[in-house]
Amino acid sequence: NEFCFSCLALGKRACFRRHLSGSSRGTQGSMSAWVIDEYGTNAVLRYAEDVPAPAVSSPTDVLVQVCATSLNPLDLSMRGGYGVRRDPLSLLGGSSEFPLVLGRDVSGVVVDCGVEVTHFGPGDEVWAAVPPWKQGSLAEFVSLSEYEVSHKPQSLSHIEAASIPYVANTALSALVNAGGLSLCFCVCSRVLITGASGGVGTFSIQVSLLKAWGAHVTVTCSHNAEGLVRGLGADEVVDYTAGDAEQRLETMDRFDVILDNVGGETEQWALTLLKSWSGSKYVTLVTPLLSSTDHMGMLSGGIQAGCSLNNKALGVFYRWGFYAPDGPALDDIRTLVDSGKILPVVEAHFPFSQVPQAFLKLEQGHARGKTVVRVTEEDSSQKDALDLSSPIASGDMEPPGNRSYSQQ
């Protein structure tokens, strides 16, 4: 077979955990993980059980056993080589970035901490977004800084929690840091979100519609996703497949903030939908920065990407949005989740043995939420609550659970 899954036996996982717990800080064992040894298509994904396990190597490190992770479009891009220069300092000595572990979301349990860690301890359930310069979460263990980690919402299972950290940090960075939205500057603001049915889009709708903020949100998505985004609270929905999306948007009042999850030709016409000379902002998550530095180097690529900012519409602010791992921000999100103001949106979840199938699902596009990977099996009662009576596609892909938002 192309992929061998027999080595996923629970006994080997237990054996590794015993080895890890019996080792001293800084001593690496081995773990199971999905890695790539070169950039390319889905064929480069390889399951391995001899990957060096991370260890607590600094006083502020937190070692987490991964219970669940989720895939994001960034994982597809990184698999193909996007962000190859993500940590130039690590490559100065000629060392290779391979084998590379993908995966930027994690929900799991703390197993070890550095001596200066004060907010977490072994046994704590946590969630986090993994920085792009670190090894990812498609593995049994991941090492993070204390400041990148947050306690997991008590109301969510690990499967549900794993769907949120990356999109939360990305949306908050784009809407708050780049877009300038806040309690004081969001009341009556008009926000347009393009590509709103994906992970960042579905989260952004909920953030922008919090009663404390009071924004009016218009979204673009396909007709099939209208029920999803309206259920999350979108005020107006424009079907981009109908052929008259641009014309419909042109008839609406101008927007204060546009969050662009699509890029490409969308940018050419969407910029004209902003209020001119009134501090309005166009924030795009599809930026040329990393692709330029990948191909041209840090200096030349950065200059080339920066020059592209000069060719935008007058009278509006044009900004790039990036995801920034932020534990304290996830603390705030945890409060909103546990109070029922933000819902996880899980479209499907896969077992750890079917990571390649999960990537194929993500590659199909037209997402209706997140694709989650179960790295370890949760308590049977939690899994039963998440599973419905029949799968929604081939393989072991499973539908979202009762506590996540799903289209009915």
Short mmCIF file of C-alpha atoms in Angstrom, two decimals:
data_model
loop_
_atom_site.label_atom_id
_atom_site.label_comp_id
_atom_site.label_asym_id
_atom_site.label_seq_id
_atom_site.Cartn_x
_atom_site.Cartn_y
_atom_site.Cartn_z
CA ASN A 1 0.00 0.00 0.00
CA GLU A 2 1.05 3.59 -0.60
CA PHE A 3 0.57 4.39 3.07
CA CYS A 4 1.19 1.99 5.94
CA PHE A 5 -1.04 2.55 8.95
CA SER A 6 -0.43 -0.59 11.01
CA CYS A 7 2.21 1.26 13.02
CA LEU A 8 -0.47 3.45 14.57
CA ALA A 9 -1.18 0.85 17.23
CA LEU A 10 -2.03 2.33 20.60
CA GLY A 11 0.63 0.21 22.28
CA LYS A 12 3.41 2.04 20.50
CA ARG A 13 1.96 5.39 21.49
CA ALA A 14 1.78 4.28 25.11
CA CYS A 15 5.36 2.97 24.91
CA PHE A 16 6.58 6.34 23.68
CA ARG A 17 4.72 8.20 26.41
CA ARG A 18 6.38 6.01 29.03
CA HIS A 19 9.76 6.71 27.42
CA LEU A 20 9.09 10.45 27.36
CA SER A 21 7.94 10.63 30.95
CA GLY A 22 11.00 8.73 32.08
CA SER A 23 13.47 10.91 30.23
CA SER A 24 15.10 14.07 31.49
CA ARG A 25 14.45 17.55 30.14
CA GLY A 26 16.24 18.16 26.85
CA THR A 27 16.52 14.45 26.01
CA GLN A 28 14.66 13.60 22.81
CA GLY A 29 12.73 10.42 22.22
CA SER A 30 10.88 9.56 19.04
CA MET A 31 7.26 10.02 18.06
CA SER A 32 4.78 9.34 15.28
CA ALA A 33 4.15 12.15 12.81
CA TRP A 34 3.22 12.95 9.24
CA VAL A 35 6.19 14.64 7.55
CA ILE A 36 7.36 15.82 4.16
CA ASP A 37 10.94 15.35 2.93
CA GLU A 38 10.50 17.60 -0.08
CA TYR A 39 7.98 20.12 -1.34
CA GLY A 40 5.28 18.96 -3.70
CA THR A 41 1.80 17.47 -4.00
CA ASN A 42 -0.05 15.13 -1.68
CA ALA A 43 2.34 12.34 -2.66
CA VAL A 44 5.13 13.84 -0.53
CA LEU A 45 3.24 13.18 2.72
CA ARG A 46 4.92 10.37 4.66
CA TYR A 47 3.95 8.69 7.92
CA ALA A 48 6.91 8.04 10.25
CA GLU A 49 7.23 6.82 13.81
CA ASP A 50 10.90 7.72 14.28
CA VAL A 51 10.57 11.50 14.16
CA PRO A 52 12.63 13.23 16.89
CA ALA A 53 10.20 14.31 19.58
CA PRO A 54 10.33 17.91 20.81
CA ALA A 55 11.59 18.53 24.30
CA VAL A 56 11.46 21.31 26.87
CA SER A 57 14.59 23.23 25.88
CA SER A 58 13.93 26.67 27.38
CA PRO A 59 12.47 27.87 30.68
CA THR A 60 9.24 29.06 29.00
CA ASP A 61 8.58 25.97 26.86
CA VAL A 62 5.34 23.99 27.13
CA LEU A 63 5.32 20.43 25.74
CA VAL A 64 1.86 19.39 24.53
CA GLN A 65 0.52 15.97 23.61
CA VAL A 66 -1.63 16.60 20.54
CA CYS A 67 -5.18 15.28 20.74
CA ALA A 68 -6.49 16.97 17.59
CA THR A 69 -5.34 19.36 14.90
CA SER A 70 -6.93 20.88 11.83
CA LEU A 71 -5.83 21.76 8.32
CA ASN A 72 -5.73 25.23 6.82
CA PRO A 73 -4.98 26.52 3.31
CA LEU A 74 -1.58 27.53 4.69
CA ASP A 75 -0.75 23.83 5.09
CA LEU A 76 -1.38 23.25 1.39
CA SER A 77 0.84 26.20 0.54
CA MET A 78 3.63 25.12 2.91
CA ARG A 79 3.49 21.58 1.50
CA GLY A 80 4.22 23.14 -1.89
CA GLY A 81 7.11 25.28 -0.64
CA TYR A 82 5.40 28.52 0.40
CA GLY A 83 7.33 30.15 3.22
CA VAL A 84 10.46 28.06 2.59
CA ARG A 85 12.45 30.95 4.06
CA ARG A 86 10.15 31.18 7.08
CA ASP A 87 13.09 30.88 9.51
CA PRO A 88 16.23 32.04 7.68
CA LEU A 89 18.40 32.00 10.81
CA SER A 90 17.93 28.23 11.16
CA LEU A 91 19.32 27.70 7.67
CA LEU A 92 22.48 29.80 8.00
CA GLY A 93 24.49 26.77 9.05
CA GLY A 94 23.39 24.77 6.02
CA SER A 95 20.89 22.66 7.96
CA SER A 96 17.77 21.43 6.17
CA GLU A 97 14.18 22.19 7.09
CA PHE A 98 13.29 18.56 6.38
CA PRO A 99 11.67 16.43 7.59
CA LEU A 100 8.98 19.07 8.02
CA VAL A 101 5.83 18.54 10.09
CA LEU A 102 2.81 20.54 8.89
CA GLY A 103 -0.25 21.56 10.92
CA ARG A 104 -0.80 24.93 12.63
CA ASP A 105 -3.67 24.15 15.05
CA VAL A 106 -3.43 22.12 18.22
CA SER A 107 -5.74 21.06 21.02
CA GLY A 108 -4.16 18.77 23.56
CA VAL A 109 -2.79 18.13 27.04
CA VAL A 110 0.34 19.55 28.68
CA VAL A 111 2.90 16.85 29.54
CA ASP A 112 5.90 18.95 30.59
CA CYS A 113 6.83 22.60 31.24
CA GLY A 114 9.91 24.76 31.57
CA VAL A 115 10.94 25.96 35.02
CA GLU A 116 9.64 29.50 34.43
CA VAL A 117 6.19 28.49 33.18
CA THR A 118 3.60 29.76 35.67
CA HIS A 119 0.22 29.49 33.93
CA PHE A 120 0.27 25.83 32.89
CA GLY A 121 1.10 22.46 34.36
CA PRO A 122 1.07 18.79 33.34
CA GLY A 123 -2.48 17.59 32.73
CA ASP A 124 -3.88 20.98 31.66
CA GLU A 125 -6.00 20.92 28.51
CA VAL A 126 -4.78 23.64 26.14
CA TRP A 127 -5.14 24.95 22.61
CA ALA A 128 -2.82 27.04 20.44
CA ALA A 129 -1.81 28.13 16.96
CA VAL A 130 1.67 26.89 16.06
CA PRO A 131 4.03 29.54 14.58
CA PRO A 132 5.02 28.82 10.96
CA TRP A 133 8.71 28.61 11.85
CA LYS A 134 8.12 25.72 14.27
CA GLN A 135 7.44 22.05 13.60
CA GLY A 136 3.71 21.53 13.28
CA SER A 137 0.97 19.59 14.99
CA LEU A 138 0.45 16.61 12.67
CA ALA A 139 2.40 14.71 15.29
CA GLU A 140 1.98 13.22 18.73
CA PHE A 141 3.75 16.10 20.46
CA VAL A 142 4.50 19.77 19.82
CA SER A 143 6.60 22.28 21.76
CA LEU A 144 5.38 25.85 22.18
CA SER A 145 6.15 28.95 24.17
CA GLU A 146 3.99 29.66 27.21
CA TYR A 147 2.87 32.87 25.48
CA GLU A 148 1.53 30.94 22.48
CA VAL A 149 -0.66 28.62 24.56
CA SER A 150 -4.07 29.12 26.18
CA HIS A 151 -6.35 26.93 28.29
CA LYS A 152 -8.89 25.13 26.10
CA PRO A 153 -12.58 26.11 26.39
CA GLN A 154 -14.27 23.73 28.81
CA SER A 155 -17.38 23.56 26.63
CA LEU A 156 -15.53 22.09 23.61
CA SER A 157 -14.10 18.69 22.81
CA HIS A 158 -10.57 18.55 21.42
CA ILE A 159 -11.98 17.97 17.94
CA GLU A 160 -14.04 21.15 18.15
CA ALA A 161 -11.32 23.19 19.84
CA ALA A 162 -8.74 22.28 17.19
CA SER A 163 -10.84 24.08 14.56
CA ILE A 164 -10.41 27.53 16.09
CA PRO A 165 -6.89 28.77 17.10
CA TYR A 166 -5.39 29.49 13.66
CA VAL A 167 -8.50 31.13 12.24
CA ALA A 168 -9.05 33.06 15.47
CA ASN A 169 -5.54 34.48 15.54
CA THR A 170 -5.71 35.24 11.81
CA ALA A 171 -9.12 36.93 11.97
CA LEU A 172 -8.26 39.00 15.05
CA SER A 173 -4.93 40.07 13.54
CA ALA A 174 -6.67 41.09 10.31
CA LEU A 175 -9.78 42.74 11.77
CA VAL A 176 -8.28 44.34 14.88
CA ASN A 177 -4.60 45.00 14.15
CA ALA A 178 -4.89 45.70 10.41
CA GLY A 179 -8.56 46.63 10.10
CA GLY A 180 -8.76 48.79 13.22
CA LEU A 181 -12.05 47.29 14.46
CA SER A 182 -12.69 47.36 18.19
CA LEU A 183 -15.42 48.14 20.70
CA CYS A 184 -14.98 51.86 20.08
CA PHE A 185 -14.55 51.74 16.31
CA CYS A 186 -17.01 49.07 15.22
CA VAL A 187 -20.47 50.36 16.16
CA CYS A 188 -22.44 50.81 12.92
CA SER A 189 -19.35 49.97 10.86
CA ARG A 190 -20.06 48.20 7.57
CA VAL A 191 -17.85 45.17 6.98
CA LEU A 192 -17.56 43.05 3.82
CA ILE A 193 -16.02 39.58 4.04
CA THR A 194 -15.22 37.79 0.77
CA GLY A 195 -14.93 34.00 0.77
CA ALA A 196 -16.86 33.88 4.02
CA SER A 197 -17.67 30.15 4.28
CA GLY A 198 -14.11 29.01 5.01
CA GLY A 199 -12.43 28.82 8.41
CA VAL A 200 -11.30 32.46 8.71
CA GLY A 201 -14.54 33.71 7.13
CA THR A 202 -16.89 31.84 9.44
CA PHE A 203 -14.94 32.97 12.48
CA SER A 204 -14.74 36.57 11.26
CA ILE A 205 -18.52 36.76 10.87
CA GLN A 206 -18.97 35.83 14.50
CA VAL A 207 -16.29 38.21 15.77
CA SER A 208 -17.67 41.13 13.76
CA LEU A 209 -21.24 40.49 14.88
CA LEU A 210 -20.65 40.47 18.63
CA LYS A 211 -23.25 42.73 20.22
CA ALA A 212 -20.52 44.69 21.94
CA TRP A 213 -19.08 45.60 18.55
CA GLY A 214 -22.30 46.20 16.62
CA ALA A 215 -20.99 45.82 13.07
CA HIS A 216 -23.14 45.26 9.99
CA VAL A 217 -21.66 42.38 7.98
CA THR A 218 -22.09 41.54 4.31
CA VAL A 219 -20.46 38.37 2.97
CA THR A 220 -19.83 36.68 -0.36
CA CYS A 221 -20.05 32.92 -0.71
CA SER A 222 -21.69 30.30 -2.92
CA HIS A 223 -25.44 29.68 -2.77
CA ASN A 224 -24.85 26.34 -1.01
CA ALA A 225 -23.16 28.10 1.92
CA GLU A 226 -25.84 30.75 2.45
CA GLY A 227 -27.55 28.82 5.24
CA LEU A 228 -24.25 28.43 7.07
CA VAL A 229 -23.24 32.10 7.02
CA ARG A 230 -26.74 33.35 7.80
CA GLY A 231 -26.88 30.96 10.72
CA LEU A 232 -23.67 32.55 12.02
CA GLY A 233 -25.29 35.98 11.77
CA ALA A 234 -24.40 37.56 8.42
CA ASP A 235 -26.73 40.49 7.65
CA GLU A 236 -26.50 40.27 3.88
CA VAL A 237 -25.29 37.44 1.64
CA VAL A 238 -24.16 37.79 -1.97
CA ASP A 239 -23.80 34.65 -4.10
CA TYR A 240 -20.57 35.05 -6.05
CA THR A 241 -21.60 32.25 -8.45
CA ALA A 242 -24.72 34.10 -9.61
CA GLY A 243 -22.81 36.24 -12.09
CA ASP A 244 -23.99 39.61 -10.79
CA ALA A 245 -22.13 39.73 -7.47
CA GLU A 246 -20.17 42.86 -8.38
CA GLN A 247 -23.30 44.65 -9.52
CA ARG A 248 -25.19 43.74 -6.34
CA LEU A 249 -22.38 44.98 -4.14
CA GLU A 250 -22.14 48.21 -6.15
CA THR A 251 -25.76 49.02 -5.26
CA MET A 252 -25.06 48.78 -1.52
CA ASP A 253 -23.76 51.48 0.78
CA ARG A 254 -19.96 51.69 0.84
CA PHE A 255 -17.99 49.69 3.40
CA ASP A 256 -15.65 50.73 6.20
CA VAL A 257 -13.62 47.51 6.20
CA ILE A 258 -13.20 44.73 3.65
CA LEU A 259 -11.59 41.44 4.66
CA ASP A 260 -10.51 39.62 1.49
CA ASN A 261 -10.03 35.85 1.85
CA VAL A 262 -9.97 35.28 -1.92
CA GLY A 263 -7.45 37.61 -3.58
CA GLY A 264 -6.80 37.56 -7.32
CA GLU A 265 -9.34 39.44 -9.45
CA THR A 266 -11.50 40.15 -6.40
CA GLU A 267 -9.12 42.87 -5.34
CA GLN A 268 -9.48 44.73 -8.62
CA TRP A 269 -13.17 45.52 -8.12
CA ALA A 270 -13.60 45.22 -4.34
CA LEU A 271 -11.36 48.20 -3.59
CA THR A 272 -13.96 50.48 -5.20
CA LEU A 273 -16.56 49.38 -2.64
CA LEU A 274 -14.84 51.21 0.24
CA LYS A 275 -15.71 54.67 1.51
CA SER A 276 -13.13 57.07 0.09
CA TRP A 277 -11.08 59.42 2.25
CA SER A 278 -12.76 58.32 5.47
CA GLY A 279 -10.20 55.96 6.97
CA SER A 280 -11.65 52.82 5.39
CA LYS A 281 -9.39 49.79 5.15
CA TYR A 282 -8.92 46.93 2.71
CA VAL A 283 -7.26 43.96 4.45
CA THR A 284 -6.20 41.01 2.32
CA LEU A 285 -4.99 37.64 3.57
CA VAL A 286 -3.61 36.82 0.10
CA THR A 287 -0.30 38.67 0.09
CA PRO A 288 2.75 38.40 -2.20
CA LEU A 289 5.28 38.78 0.62
CA LEU A 290 6.26 35.17 1.35
CA SER A 291 6.05 34.03 -2.27
CA SER A 292 8.30 36.96 -3.28
CA THR A 293 10.88 36.22 -0.58
CA ASP A 294 10.78 32.51 -1.46
CA HIS A 295 11.72 33.25 -5.06
CA MET A 296 13.88 36.36 -4.71
CA GLY A 297 15.32 36.21 -1.20
CA MET A 298 14.52 38.23 1.90
CA LEU A 299 15.80 41.64 0.73
CA SER A 300 14.83 41.65 -2.96
CA GLY A 301 11.56 39.82 -2.33
CA GLY A 302 10.58 42.17 0.47
CA ILE A 303 11.26 45.22 -1.70
CA GLN A 304 9.34 43.73 -4.63
CA ALA A 305 6.33 42.93 -2.46
CA GLY A 306 6.43 46.35 -0.81
CA CYS A 307 6.41 48.11 -4.16
CA SER A 308 3.13 46.40 -5.02
CA LEU A 309 1.46 48.41 -2.26
CA ASN A 310 1.92 51.61 -4.26
CA ASN A 311 -0.45 50.57 -7.03
CA LYS A 312 -3.68 50.51 -5.01
CA ALA A 313 -6.73 52.78 -4.91
CA LEU A 314 -6.41 56.30 -3.54
CA GLY A 315 -8.35 57.39 -0.49
CA VAL A 316 -8.30 54.02 1.34
CA PHE A 317 -5.81 52.13 3.46
CA TYR A 318 -4.54 48.90 1.90
CA ARG A 319 -3.06 46.41 4.35
CA TRP A 320 -1.84 42.83 4.50
CA GLY A 321 -3.22 40.51 7.14
CA PHE A 322 -1.09 37.78 8.71
CA TYR A 323 -1.78 35.24 11.37
CA ALA A 324 0.06 35.90 14.60
CA PRO A 325 0.07 33.15 17.29
CA ASP A 326 -1.20 34.80 20.46
CA GLY A 327 -2.06 32.91 23.65
CA PRO A 328 -3.61 35.88 25.51
CA ALA A 329 -5.91 36.54 22.52
CA LEU A 330 -7.07 32.93 22.70
CA ASP A 331 -7.85 33.50 26.40
CA ASP A 332 -10.40 36.11 25.31
CA ILE A 333 -11.76 33.80 22.62
CA ARG A 334 -12.13 31.01 25.21
CA THR A 335 -14.43 33.25 27.26
CA LEU A 336 -16.57 33.99 24.22
CA VAL A 337 -16.73 30.31 23.26
CA ASP A 338 -17.72 29.16 26.75
CA SER A 339 -20.43 31.84 26.85
CA GLY A 340 -21.85 30.57 23.55
CA LYS A 341 -21.02 33.69 21.53
CA ILE A 342 -18.60 31.88 19.19
CA LEU A 343 -19.23 28.41 17.77
CA PRO A 344 -16.72 26.02 16.23
CA VAL A 345 -17.53 25.22 12.60
CA VAL A 346 -16.27 21.71 11.78
CA GLU A 347 -17.10 20.38 8.33
CA ALA A 348 -15.40 16.98 8.69
CA HIS A 349 -12.89 15.12 10.83
CA PHE A 350 -10.49 12.30 10.00
CA PRO A 351 -8.44 9.82 12.04
CA PHE A 352 -4.66 10.27 12.20
CA SER A 353 -4.23 7.39 9.74
CA GLN A 354 -6.04 9.38 7.03
CA VAL A 355 -4.10 12.63 6.92
CA PRO A 356 -3.59 12.35 3.13
CA GLN A 357 -7.34 12.02 2.67
CA ALA A 358 -7.85 15.08 4.87
CA PHE A 359 -5.51 17.06 2.61
CA LEU A 360 -7.44 15.91 -0.45
CA LYS A 361 -10.65 17.10 1.20
CA LEU A 362 -9.11 20.52 1.82
CA GLU A 363 -7.82 20.70 -1.76
CA GLN A 364 -11.34 20.33 -3.10
CA GLY A 365 -12.07 23.88 -1.95
CA HIS A 366 -15.52 25.36 -1.27
CA ALA A 367 -15.01 24.78 2.45
CA ARG A 368 -17.92 24.97 4.87
CA GLY A 369 -15.79 25.24 7.98
CA LYS A 370 -12.73 23.32 9.11
CA THR A 371 -11.27 19.89 8.39
CA VAL A 372 -10.01 18.33 11.65
CA VAL A 373 -7.62 15.43 12.26
CA ARG A 374 -7.96 13.29 15.40
CA VAL A 375 -4.42 12.51 16.54
CA THR A 376 -5.51 10.57 19.62
CA GLU A 377 -8.92 9.12 20.30
CA GLU A 378 -10.92 11.08 22.83
CA ASP A 379 -13.13 9.70 25.52
CA SER A 380 -15.73 7.51 23.83
CA SER A 381 -18.62 9.60 25.11
CA GLN A 382 -17.17 12.73 23.47
CA LYS A 383 -16.62 10.93 20.18
CA ASP A 384 -20.14 9.49 20.24
CA ALA A 385 -21.52 12.99 20.72
CA LEU A 386 -19.65 14.17 17.64
CA ASP A 387 -20.54 11.29 15.31
CA LEU A 388 -23.78 11.07 13.41
CA SER A 389 -25.31 7.85 12.14
CA SER A 390 -23.51 7.72 8.79
CA PRO A 391 -20.41 9.21 7.16
CA ILE A 392 -20.80 12.05 4.68
CA ALA A 393 -18.10 10.90 2.27
CA SER A 394 -15.78 8.03 1.50
CA GLY A 395 -13.21 6.83 3.99
CA ASP A 396 -13.60 7.75 7.64
CA MET A 397 -14.51 11.38 7.11
CA GLU A 398 -17.11 12.25 9.69
CA PRO A 399 -19.63 15.10 9.99
CA PRO A 400 -19.58 17.84 12.62
CA GLY A 401 -21.03 17.26 16.05
CA ASN A 402 -24.01 18.60 17.90
CA ARG A 403 -22.11 21.37 19.66
CA SER A 404 -20.55 22.72 16.45
CA TYR A 405 -22.51 24.82 14.01
CA SER A 406 -23.59 22.79 10.99
CA GLN A 407 -25.98 23.29 8.13
CA GLN A 408 -29.21 21.41 8.56
#
